[in-house]
Structure formats: structure tokens, C-alpha cells
Short mmCIF file of C-alpha atoms in Angstrom, two decimals:
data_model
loop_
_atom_site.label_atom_id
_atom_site.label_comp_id
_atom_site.label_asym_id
_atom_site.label_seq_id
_atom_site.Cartn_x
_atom_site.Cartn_y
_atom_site.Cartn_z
CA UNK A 35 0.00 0.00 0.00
CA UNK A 36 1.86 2.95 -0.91
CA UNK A 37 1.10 6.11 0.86
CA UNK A 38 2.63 9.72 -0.25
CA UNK A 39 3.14 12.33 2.63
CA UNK A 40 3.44 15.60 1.34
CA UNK A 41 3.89 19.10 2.45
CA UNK A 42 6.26 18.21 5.00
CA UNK A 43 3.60 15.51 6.02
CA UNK A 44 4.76 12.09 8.52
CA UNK A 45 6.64 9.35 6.60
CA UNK A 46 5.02 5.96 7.06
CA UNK A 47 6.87 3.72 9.69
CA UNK A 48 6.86 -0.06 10.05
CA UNK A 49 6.28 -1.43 13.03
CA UNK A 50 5.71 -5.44 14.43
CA UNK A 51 2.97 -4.42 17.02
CA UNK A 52 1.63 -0.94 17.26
CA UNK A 53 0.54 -1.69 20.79
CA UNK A 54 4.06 -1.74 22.09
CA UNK A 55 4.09 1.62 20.99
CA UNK A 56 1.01 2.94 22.06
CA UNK A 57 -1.45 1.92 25.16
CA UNK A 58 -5.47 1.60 23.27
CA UNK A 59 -8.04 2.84 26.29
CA UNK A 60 -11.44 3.45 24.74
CA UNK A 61 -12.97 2.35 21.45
CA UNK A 62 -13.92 6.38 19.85
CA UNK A 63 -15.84 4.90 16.72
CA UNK A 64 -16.52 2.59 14.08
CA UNK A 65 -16.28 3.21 9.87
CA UNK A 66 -17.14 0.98 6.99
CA UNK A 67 -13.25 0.15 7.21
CA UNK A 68 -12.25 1.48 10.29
CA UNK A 69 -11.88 1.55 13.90
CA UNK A 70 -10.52 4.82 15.73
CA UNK A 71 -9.44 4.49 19.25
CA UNK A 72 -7.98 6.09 22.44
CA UNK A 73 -4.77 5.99 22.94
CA UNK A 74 -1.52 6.88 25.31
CA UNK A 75 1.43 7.08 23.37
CA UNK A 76 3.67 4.98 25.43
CA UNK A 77 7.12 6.93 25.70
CA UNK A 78 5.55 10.64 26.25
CA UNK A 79 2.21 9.32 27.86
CA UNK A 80 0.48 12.12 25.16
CA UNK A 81 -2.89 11.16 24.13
CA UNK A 82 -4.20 10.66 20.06
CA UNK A 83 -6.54 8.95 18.44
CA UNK A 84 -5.66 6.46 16.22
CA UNK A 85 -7.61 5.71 13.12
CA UNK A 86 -7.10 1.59 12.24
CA UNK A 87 -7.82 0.73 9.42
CA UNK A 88 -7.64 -3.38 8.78
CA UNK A 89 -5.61 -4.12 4.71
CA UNK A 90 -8.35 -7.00 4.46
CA UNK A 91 -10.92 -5.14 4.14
CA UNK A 92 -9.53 -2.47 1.91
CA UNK A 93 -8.31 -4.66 -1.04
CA UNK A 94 -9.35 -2.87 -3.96
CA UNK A 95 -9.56 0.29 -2.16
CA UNK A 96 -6.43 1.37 -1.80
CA UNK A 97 -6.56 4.57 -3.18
CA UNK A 98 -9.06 5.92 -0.83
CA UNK A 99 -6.66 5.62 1.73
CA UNK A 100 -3.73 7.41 -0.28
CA UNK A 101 -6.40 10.38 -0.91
CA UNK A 102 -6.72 10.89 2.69
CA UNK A 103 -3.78 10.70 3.76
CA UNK A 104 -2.58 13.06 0.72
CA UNK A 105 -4.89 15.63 2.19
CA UNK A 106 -4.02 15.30 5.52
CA UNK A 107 -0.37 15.53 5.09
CA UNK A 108 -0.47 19.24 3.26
CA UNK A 109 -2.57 20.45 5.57
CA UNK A 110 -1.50 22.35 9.05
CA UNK A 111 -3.89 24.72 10.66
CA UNK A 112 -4.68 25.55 14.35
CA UNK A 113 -8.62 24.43 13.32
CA UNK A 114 -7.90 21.25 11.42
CA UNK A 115 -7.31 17.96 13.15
CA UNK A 116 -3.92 17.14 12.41
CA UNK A 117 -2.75 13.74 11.45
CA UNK A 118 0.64 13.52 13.39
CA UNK A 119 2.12 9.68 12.25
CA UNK A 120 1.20 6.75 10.03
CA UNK A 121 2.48 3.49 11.26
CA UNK A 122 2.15 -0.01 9.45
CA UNK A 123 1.69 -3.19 10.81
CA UNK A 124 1.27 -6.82 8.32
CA UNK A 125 -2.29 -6.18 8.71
CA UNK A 126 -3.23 -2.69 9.60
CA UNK A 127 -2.27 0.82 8.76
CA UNK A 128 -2.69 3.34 11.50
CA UNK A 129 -2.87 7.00 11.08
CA UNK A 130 -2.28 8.64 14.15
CA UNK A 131 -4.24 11.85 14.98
CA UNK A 132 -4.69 14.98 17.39
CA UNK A 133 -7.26 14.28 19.95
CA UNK A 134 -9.81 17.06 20.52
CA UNK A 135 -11.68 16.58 23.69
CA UNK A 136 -14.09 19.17 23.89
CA UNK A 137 -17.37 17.63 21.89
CA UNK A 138 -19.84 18.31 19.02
CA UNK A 139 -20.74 21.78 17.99
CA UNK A 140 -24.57 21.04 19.01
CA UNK A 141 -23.78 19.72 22.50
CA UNK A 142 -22.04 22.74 23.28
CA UNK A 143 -24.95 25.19 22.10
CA UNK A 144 -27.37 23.03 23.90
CA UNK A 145 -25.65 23.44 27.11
CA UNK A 146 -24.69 27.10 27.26
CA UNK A 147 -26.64 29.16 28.69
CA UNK A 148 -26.24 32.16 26.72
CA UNK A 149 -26.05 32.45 23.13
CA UNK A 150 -25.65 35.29 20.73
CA UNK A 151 -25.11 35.99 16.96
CA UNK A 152 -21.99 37.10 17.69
CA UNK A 153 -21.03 33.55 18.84
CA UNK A 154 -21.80 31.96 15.74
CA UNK A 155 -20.13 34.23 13.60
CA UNK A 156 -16.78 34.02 16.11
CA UNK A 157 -17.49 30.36 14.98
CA UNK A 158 -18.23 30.83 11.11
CA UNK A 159 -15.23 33.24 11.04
CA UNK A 160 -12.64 30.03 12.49
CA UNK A 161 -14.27 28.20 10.06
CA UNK A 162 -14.24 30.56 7.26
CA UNK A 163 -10.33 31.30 8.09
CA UNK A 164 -9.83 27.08 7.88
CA UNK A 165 -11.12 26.08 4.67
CA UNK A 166 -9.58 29.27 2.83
CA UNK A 167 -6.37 27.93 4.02
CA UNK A 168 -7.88 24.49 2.51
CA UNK A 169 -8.76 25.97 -0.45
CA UNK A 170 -5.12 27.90 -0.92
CA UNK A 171 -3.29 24.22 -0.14
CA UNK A 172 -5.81 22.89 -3.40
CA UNK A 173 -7.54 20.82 -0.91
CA UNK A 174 -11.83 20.58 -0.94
CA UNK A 175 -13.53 19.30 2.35
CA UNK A 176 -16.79 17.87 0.37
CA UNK A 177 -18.71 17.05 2.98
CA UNK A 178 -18.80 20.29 5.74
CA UNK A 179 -21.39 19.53 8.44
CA UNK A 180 -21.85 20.53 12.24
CA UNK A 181 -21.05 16.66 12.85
CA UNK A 182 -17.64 17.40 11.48
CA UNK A 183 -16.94 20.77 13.76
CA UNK A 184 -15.70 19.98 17.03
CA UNK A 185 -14.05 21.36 20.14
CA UNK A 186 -10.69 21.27 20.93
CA UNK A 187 -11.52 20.97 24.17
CA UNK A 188 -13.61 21.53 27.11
CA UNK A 189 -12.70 25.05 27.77
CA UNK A 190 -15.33 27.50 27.67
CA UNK A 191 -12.97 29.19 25.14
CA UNK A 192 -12.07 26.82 22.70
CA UNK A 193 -11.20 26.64 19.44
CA UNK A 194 -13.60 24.80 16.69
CA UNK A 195 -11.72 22.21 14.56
CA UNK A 196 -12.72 20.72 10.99
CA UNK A 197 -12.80 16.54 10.99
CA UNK A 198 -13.36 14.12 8.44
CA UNK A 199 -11.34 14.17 5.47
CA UNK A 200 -12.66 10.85 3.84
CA UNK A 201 -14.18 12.77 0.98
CA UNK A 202 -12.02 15.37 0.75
CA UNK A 203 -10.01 16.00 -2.73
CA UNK A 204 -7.08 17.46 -4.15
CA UNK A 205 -8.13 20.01 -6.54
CA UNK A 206 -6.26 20.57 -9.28
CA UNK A 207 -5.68 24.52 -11.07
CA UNK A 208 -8.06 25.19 -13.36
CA UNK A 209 -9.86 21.44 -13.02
CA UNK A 210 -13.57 20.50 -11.47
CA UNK A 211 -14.60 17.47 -9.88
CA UNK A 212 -17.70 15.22 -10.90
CA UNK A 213 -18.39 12.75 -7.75
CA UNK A 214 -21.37 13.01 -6.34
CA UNK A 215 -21.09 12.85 -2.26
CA UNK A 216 -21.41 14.78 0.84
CA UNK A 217 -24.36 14.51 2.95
CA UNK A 218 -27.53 15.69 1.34
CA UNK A 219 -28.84 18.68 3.53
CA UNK A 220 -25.61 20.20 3.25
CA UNK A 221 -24.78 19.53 -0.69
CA UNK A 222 -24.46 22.02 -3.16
CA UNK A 223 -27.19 22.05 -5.80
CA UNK A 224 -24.76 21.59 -9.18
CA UNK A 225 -23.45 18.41 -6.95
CA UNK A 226 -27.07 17.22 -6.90
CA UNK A 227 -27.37 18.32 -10.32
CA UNK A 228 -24.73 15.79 -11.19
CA UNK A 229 -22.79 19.25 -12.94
CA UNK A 230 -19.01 19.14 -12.44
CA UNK A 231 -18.36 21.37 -9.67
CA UNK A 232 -15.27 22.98 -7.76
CA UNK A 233 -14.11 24.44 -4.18
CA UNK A 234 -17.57 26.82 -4.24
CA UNK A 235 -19.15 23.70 -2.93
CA UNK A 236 -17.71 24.06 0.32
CA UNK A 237 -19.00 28.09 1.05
CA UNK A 238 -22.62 26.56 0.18
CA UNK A 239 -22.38 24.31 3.15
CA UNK A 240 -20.76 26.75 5.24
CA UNK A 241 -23.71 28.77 4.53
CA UNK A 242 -26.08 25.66 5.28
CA UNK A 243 -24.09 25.45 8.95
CA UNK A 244 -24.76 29.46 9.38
CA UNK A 245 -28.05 29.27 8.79
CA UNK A 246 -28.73 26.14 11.42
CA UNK A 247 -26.54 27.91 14.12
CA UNK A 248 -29.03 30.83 14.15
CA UNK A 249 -32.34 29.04 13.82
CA UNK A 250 -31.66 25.34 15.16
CA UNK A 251 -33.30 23.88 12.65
CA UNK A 252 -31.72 22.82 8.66
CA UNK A 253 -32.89 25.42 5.66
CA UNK A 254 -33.89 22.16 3.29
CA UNK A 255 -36.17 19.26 5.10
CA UNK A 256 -38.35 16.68 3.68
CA UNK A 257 -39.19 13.50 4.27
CA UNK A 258 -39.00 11.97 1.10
CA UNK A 259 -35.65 12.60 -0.68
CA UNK A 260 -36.81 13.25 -4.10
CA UNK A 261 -38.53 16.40 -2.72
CA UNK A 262 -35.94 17.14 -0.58
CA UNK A 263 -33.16 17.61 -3.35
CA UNK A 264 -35.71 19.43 -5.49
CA UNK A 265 -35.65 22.28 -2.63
CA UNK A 266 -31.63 22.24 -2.81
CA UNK A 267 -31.52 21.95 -6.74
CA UNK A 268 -33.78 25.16 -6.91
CA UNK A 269 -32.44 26.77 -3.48
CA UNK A 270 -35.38 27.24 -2.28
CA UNK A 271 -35.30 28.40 1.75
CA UNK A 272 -36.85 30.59 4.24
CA UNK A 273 -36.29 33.06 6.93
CA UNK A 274 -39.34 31.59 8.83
CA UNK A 275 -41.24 34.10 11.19
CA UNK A 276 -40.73 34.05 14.37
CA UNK A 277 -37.44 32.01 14.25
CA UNK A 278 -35.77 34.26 12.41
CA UNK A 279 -37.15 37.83 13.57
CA UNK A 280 -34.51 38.38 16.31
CA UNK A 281 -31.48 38.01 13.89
CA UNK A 282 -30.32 40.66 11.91
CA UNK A 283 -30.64 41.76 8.12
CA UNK A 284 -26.76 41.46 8.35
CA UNK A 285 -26.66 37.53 9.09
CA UNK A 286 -29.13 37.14 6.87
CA UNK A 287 -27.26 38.66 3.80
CA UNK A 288 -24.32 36.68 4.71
CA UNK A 289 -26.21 33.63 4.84
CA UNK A 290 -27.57 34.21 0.98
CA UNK A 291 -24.16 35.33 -0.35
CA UNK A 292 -22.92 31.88 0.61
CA UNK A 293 -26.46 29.82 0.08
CA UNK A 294 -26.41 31.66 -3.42
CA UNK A 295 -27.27 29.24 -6.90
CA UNK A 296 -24.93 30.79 -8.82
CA UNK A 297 -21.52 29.59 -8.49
CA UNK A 298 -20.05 32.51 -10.03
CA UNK A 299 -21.94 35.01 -7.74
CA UNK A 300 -21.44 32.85 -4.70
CA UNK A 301 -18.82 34.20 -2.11
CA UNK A 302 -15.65 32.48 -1.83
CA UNK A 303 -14.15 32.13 1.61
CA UNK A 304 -11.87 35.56 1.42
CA UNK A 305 -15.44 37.17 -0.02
CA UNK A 306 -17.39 35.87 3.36
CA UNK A 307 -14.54 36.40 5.72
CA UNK A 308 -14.85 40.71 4.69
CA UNK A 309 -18.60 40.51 4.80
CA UNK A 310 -19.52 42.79 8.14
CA UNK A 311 -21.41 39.67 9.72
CA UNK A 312 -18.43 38.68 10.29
CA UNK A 313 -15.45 41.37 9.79
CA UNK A 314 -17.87 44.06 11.48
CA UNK A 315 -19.97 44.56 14.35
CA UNK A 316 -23.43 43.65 12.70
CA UNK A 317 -23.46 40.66 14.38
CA UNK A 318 -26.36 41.52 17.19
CA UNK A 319 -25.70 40.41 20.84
CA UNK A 320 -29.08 39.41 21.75
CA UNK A 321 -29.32 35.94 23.88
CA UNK A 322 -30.94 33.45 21.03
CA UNK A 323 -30.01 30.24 22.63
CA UNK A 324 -33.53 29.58 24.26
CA UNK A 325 -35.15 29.48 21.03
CA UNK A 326 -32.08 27.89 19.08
CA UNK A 327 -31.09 25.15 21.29
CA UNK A 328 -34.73 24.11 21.57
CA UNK A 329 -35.06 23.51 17.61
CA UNK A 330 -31.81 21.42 17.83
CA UNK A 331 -33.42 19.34 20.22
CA UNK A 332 -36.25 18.85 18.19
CA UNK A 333 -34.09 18.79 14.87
CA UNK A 334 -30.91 17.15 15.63
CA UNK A 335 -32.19 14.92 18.54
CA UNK A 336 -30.18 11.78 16.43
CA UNK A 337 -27.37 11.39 18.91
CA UNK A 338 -26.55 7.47 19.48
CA UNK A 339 -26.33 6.59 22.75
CA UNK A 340 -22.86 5.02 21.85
CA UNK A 341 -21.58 8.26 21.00
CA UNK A 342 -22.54 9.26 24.30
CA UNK A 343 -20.70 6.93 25.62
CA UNK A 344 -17.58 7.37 23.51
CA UNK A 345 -17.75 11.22 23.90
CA UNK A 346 -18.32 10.63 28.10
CA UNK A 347 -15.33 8.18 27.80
CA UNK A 348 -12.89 10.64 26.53
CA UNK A 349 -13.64 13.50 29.07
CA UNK A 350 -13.34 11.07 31.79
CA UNK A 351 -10.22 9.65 30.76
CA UNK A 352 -9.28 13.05 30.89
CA UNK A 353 -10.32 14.33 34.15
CA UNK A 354 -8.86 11.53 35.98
CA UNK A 355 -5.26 12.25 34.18
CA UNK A 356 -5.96 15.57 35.70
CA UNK A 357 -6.29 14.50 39.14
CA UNK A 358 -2.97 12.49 39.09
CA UNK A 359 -4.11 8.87 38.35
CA UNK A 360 -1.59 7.30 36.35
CA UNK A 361 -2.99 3.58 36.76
CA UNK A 362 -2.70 1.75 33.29
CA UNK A 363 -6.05 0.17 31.76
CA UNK A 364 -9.12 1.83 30.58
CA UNK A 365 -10.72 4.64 32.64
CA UNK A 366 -13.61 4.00 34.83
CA UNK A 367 -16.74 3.30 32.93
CA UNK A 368 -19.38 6.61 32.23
CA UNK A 369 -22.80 6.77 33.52
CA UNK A 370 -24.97 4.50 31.76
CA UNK A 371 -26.51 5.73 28.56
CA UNK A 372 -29.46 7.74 28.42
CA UNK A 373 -32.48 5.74 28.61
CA UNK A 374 -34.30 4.32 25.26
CA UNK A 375 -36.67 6.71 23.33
CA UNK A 376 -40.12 6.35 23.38
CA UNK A 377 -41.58 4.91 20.11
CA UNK A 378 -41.63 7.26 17.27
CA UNK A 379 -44.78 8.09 17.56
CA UNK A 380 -44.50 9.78 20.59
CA UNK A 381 -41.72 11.59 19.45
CA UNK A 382 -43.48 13.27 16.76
CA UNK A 383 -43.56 17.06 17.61
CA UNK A 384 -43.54 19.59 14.77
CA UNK A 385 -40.84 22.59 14.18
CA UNK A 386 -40.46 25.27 11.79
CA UNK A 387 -42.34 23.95 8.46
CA UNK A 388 -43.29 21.28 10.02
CA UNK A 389 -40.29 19.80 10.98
CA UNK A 390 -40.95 16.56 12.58
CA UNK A 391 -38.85 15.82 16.02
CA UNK A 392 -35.48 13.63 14.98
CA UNK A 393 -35.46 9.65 15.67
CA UNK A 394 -32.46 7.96 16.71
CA UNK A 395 -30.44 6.67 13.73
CA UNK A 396 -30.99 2.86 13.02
CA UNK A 397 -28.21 0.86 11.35
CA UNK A 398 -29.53 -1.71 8.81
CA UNK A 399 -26.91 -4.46 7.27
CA UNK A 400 -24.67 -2.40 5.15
CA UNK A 401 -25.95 0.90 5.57
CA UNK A 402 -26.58 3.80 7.83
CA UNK A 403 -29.61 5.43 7.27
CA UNK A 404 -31.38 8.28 9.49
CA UNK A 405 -35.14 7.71 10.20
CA UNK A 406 -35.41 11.60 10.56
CA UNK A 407 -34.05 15.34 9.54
CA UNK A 408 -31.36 16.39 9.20
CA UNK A 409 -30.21 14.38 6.11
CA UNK A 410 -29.38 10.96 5.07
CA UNK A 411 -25.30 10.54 4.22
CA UNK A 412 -24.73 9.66 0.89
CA UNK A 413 -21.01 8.14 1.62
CA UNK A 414 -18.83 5.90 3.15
CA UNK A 415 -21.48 3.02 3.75
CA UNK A 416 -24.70 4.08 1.73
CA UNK A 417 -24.43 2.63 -2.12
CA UNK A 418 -27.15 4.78 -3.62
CA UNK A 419 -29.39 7.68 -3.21
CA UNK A 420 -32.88 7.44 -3.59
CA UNK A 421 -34.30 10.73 -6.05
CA UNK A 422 -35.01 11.74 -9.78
CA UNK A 423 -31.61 10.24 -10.48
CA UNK A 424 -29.42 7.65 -9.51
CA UNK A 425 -25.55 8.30 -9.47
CA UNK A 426 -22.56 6.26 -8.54
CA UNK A 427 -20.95 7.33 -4.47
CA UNK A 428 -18.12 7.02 -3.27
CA UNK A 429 -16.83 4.51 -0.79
CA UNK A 430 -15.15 5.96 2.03
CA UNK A 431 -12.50 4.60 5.30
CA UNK A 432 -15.03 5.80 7.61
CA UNK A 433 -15.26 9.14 8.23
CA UNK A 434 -12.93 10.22 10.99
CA UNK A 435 -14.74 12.40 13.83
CA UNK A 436 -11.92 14.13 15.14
CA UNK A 437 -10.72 11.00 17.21
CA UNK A 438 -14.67 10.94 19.05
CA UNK A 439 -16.47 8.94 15.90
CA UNK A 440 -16.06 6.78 13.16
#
């Protein structure tokens, strides 16, 4: 399996048994190929996550592999997960990467207690500053999401950083790309459109993530698919009263510059990153988390109770490192997980347009599909989207969640 590091990027090293390197703790995640775990690197006692990815099950799929790792070598930015090593085994490769610690964009909303639009456009505006330096390496994210923003840690203070770089490209000057993936509520339309398409894909999804950071709720939602796309194909979203009548003119205009049809008149990263939303002081200062974090709830209410545990295992691990306990073995176990969900039917309430309250995700042989809003994922194990056409996807390594998901 041969694997290019460039920009500077970590060589591959062979080693007999990565576990006499490095101490595993906590299972983070599983992919379609993968398996990401907790680790303590054994002669520094740092901790990483460390994405393993068994050769068996990537015969033929090499080159996925080489892609990521491509990207992930040219790229070094204080908001992008780093990947810091890449160790081989007989049958394994494992990329080693930064740990964050500090959870999923939506958790954190949900439990503040205060909430402006000036916080989401601090947030937007690390974002914005990431993928232009993306962008400037040649590099296009593909598949930008609020699943794939997470904290570095659990200061009050931290910094955002961008995961999951299994559908990320290289972009070459002057060339587009064709492949249809992503995740659907966040897609541009000319990817839906099966057009060929370029870096402009990723400001529409930053757009997508403005929009739900001020409302709580996605701009595109419908149950069946084919209508679903239709409203992304023709861009067709609201500013829904009264969800959106405590946010300024100025986040709106920001959020159709970037949610904008037109390739050519949609803003490019540097374009967004002058717009006063977020180079000004537009941004209003008005506490909107009461009425935001209670449409995440309701839309976004598709957390696992696995990643619960994952997420509670890393902060744990952490806080006991903290305290001075240096035992080896895996951390204490969390609090058991939240209790099941009633049946769907109960669960039922409705949101802005109707937006019906999210379901826990159900995994069916060979797939992951959402019963519920946001959107179904159109990579790494789905084969096919359902709609007014069917086009080929893209099999992924699992997207990486920052070291907390698979």
C-alpha cells in the first residue's frame, strides 16, 4: 500500500505491534473500514486517536486511503485535526491523529446558557479562516457539516476544529470534480445536479451550517428525498417568522451570499470572511439560545447513545489524568446511557415547516440510514441515493470524527 506524505507531512513507519508503541483505552468509533481508538502514546504518555484501518478489508480500495492521507499531510492549521504519524503493521495501517476533547458543535450550544449571533459568527469566522487555508493548499472538504466541527476541548474558550477528510479532494488549477457525495442537507445544488463542480461547494455548506446555528433547525427538510433535493436543486429556503425575527438583516445577507445558486456570484471564503457579519460589528448580541437550542433538540435529537458513551469516555479519561491517576487500563466506565426513546410516535412534535422531532439513527446491514431530519449521508457506507436520479458514491474509510467517531 503505498502512501505519499506531502507538504512536510509524517513518513510511514513499520512497526511489528503498534501496541508496544502505544497503550489503546477506549474504542472512539466505528467506519465501513475502520476503527478509531484512544490511545496513550507509550514513551511521552500524550494522548491521540488512532484511526485503524484493517488491509483486508480495503483490497481494492487502496486509493481511498492514499487520498486521505494526501490531504491530511499538506494540511496544518490551528482548526484542522492534524494527522501527526502513520504506522504499518502486516495487517493494519494506523494513522495517528490529534485528539480534541471538547465535543460536538450542538452539544455545546445546547448546554450554554447564553447564546448570541456574535457567537456563531466568532465560529463561522474560524471556520471561514480554515477552509480558505484548505482551499489555498488545493484541498476541498466535500462534505462540511456541524457533525464534522468539534471542540478542541472543554474550555469554555475553545477553538472549533474541521474533521473528516474521507471525501475530501485534491483540486487541481483550473480542473472541477464530478463525484457526487457529501451529505444531502448540506450539498451544493450543481453536486445534486450531477454538474461538475469545484471548491464553491464548500462556502454553500458553510452557509447551510450558518443558517442552522441561528435558527436550530436545517434550511432544506423533507421527508422523502426526491422532494428534498428538489428544494436544494432550486435553493429554495426561508427566513421563517418568528425564528428568524430576532437576527439581523446582516446575518441574513451573509447567509444568501454563501447559500447563493450561482456559483459565479457565490462568495468564496476571502469574499465571506470581509462581509460585516463577520469582519464588522453587525453581528447583534441578543441571547438566542432559548429558542435555538430548543429547535436542535427537536431537529438534531439523532445522537446514538454510543456516542454518548464514547464522547463521556474521553472526558473522563481526561479528568482523571488531571487529578494524578496514572494507573494503566481503561478509565472507569461513564454513567450509563441515556435511557431508550419512546416509540416514534410519541416523538413526533412539529418545528419550523413542520419539521418533525429527529429519531435515533438505526443501522440496517450495510448501511446507515437516518429515520429523521437532518439528512441521510450519501457516503462511506450508503451505495445509492434514492431521487429523480441515480448516481454512482463514493466509498469511504469511515469518516474520521476528530478521534470521538467513526
Amino acid at each position: 500500500m503505498p502512501l505519499r506524505a506531502e507538504g512536510g507531512g509524517p513518513e510511514k513507519k513499520q512497526t511489528p505491534d503498534i501496541k508496544g508503541l502505544f497503550l489503546f483505552r477506549d474504542v472512539l468509533g466505528t467506519g465501513a473500514f475502520s476503527e478509531v481508538v484512544l490511545a496513550e502514546e507509550r514513551s511521552t504518555g500524550r494522548h491521540v486517536a488512532i484511526k485503524c484501518i484493517a488491509k483486508t478489508a480495503l483490497r481494492g480500495k487502496d486509493n481511498t486511503v492514499e487520498n486521505e492521507v494526501c490531504v491530511l499531510s499538506r494540511i496544518k492549521h490551528e482548526n484542522i485535526i492534524a494527522l501527526e504519524d502513520i504506522y504499518e503493521t502486516d495487517s493494519h495501517l494506523y494513522l495517528i491523529m490529534q485528539l480534541v476533547s471538547g465535543g460536538e458543535l450542538f452539544d455545546r450550544i445546547v448546554e450554554r446558557g447564553f447564546y448570541t449571533e456574535r457567537d456563531a459568527s466568532a465560529l463561522i469566522r474560524q471556520v471561514l479562516r480554515a477552509v480558505s487555508h484548505l482551499h489555498g493548499q488545493g484541498v476541498v472538504h466535500r462534505d462540511l457539516k456541524p457533525e464534522n466541527l468539534l471542540y478542541y476541548s472543554a474550555e469554555d474558550d475553545s477553538k472549533i476544529m474541521i474533521s473528516d477528510f474521507g471525501l475530501s479532494k485534491v483540486e487541481a488549477p483550473g480542473s472541477v470534480m464530478s463525484t457526487a457525495c457529501g451529505t444531502p442537507g448540506y450539498v451544493a445544488p450543481e453536486v445534486l445536479a450531477q454538474k461538475p463542480y469545484t471548491r464553491a461547494v464548500d462556502c454553500w455548506s458553510i452557509g447551510v451550517i450558518s443558517y442552522i446555528l441561528l435558527c436550530g433547525y436545517p434550511p432544506f427538510y423533507d421527508e422523502v428525498d426526491s422532494r428534498l433535493f428538489d428544494q436544494i436543486l432550486k435553493a429554495e429556503y426561508e427566513f421563517d417568522s418568528p425564528y428568524w425575527d430576532d437576527i439581523s438583516d446582516s446575518a441574513k445577507d451573509f447567509i444568501r451570499h454563501l447559500m447563493e445558486k450561482d456559483v459565479a456570484e457565490r462568495f468564496t471564503c476571502e469574499q465571506a470572511l470581509q462581509h460585516p457579519w463577520i469582519a464588522g460589528d453587525t453581528a447583534l448580541d441578543k441571547n438566542i439560545h432559548e429558542s435555538v437550542s430548543a429547535q436542535i433538540r427537536k431537529n438534531f435529537a439523532k445522537r446514538k447513545w454510543k456516542r454518548a458513551f464514547n464522547a463521556t469516555a474521553v472526558v473522563r479519561h481526561m479528568q482523571r489524568l488531571h487529578l494524578g491517576s496514572s494507573q494503566e487500563g481503561p478509565p472507569p466506565l461513564p454513567p450509563c446511557p441515556p435511557r431508550r426513546l419512546p416509540p416514534p410516535a410519541a416523538l413526533r412534535g412539529e418545528g419550523p415547516r413542520g419539521h418533525p422531532t429527529a429519531r435515533p439513527p438505526m443501522r440496517i446491514k450495510g448501511a446507515w440510514a437516518p429515520t429523521s431530519p437532518p439528512v441521510p449521508r450519501l457516503h462511506h457506507d450508503a451505495r445509492v441515493i434514492r431521487g429523480p436520479a441515480k448516481v454512482p458514491l463514493k466509498e469511504g474509510v469511515g469518516g474520521f470524527q476528530g478521534g470521538l467517531g467513526g
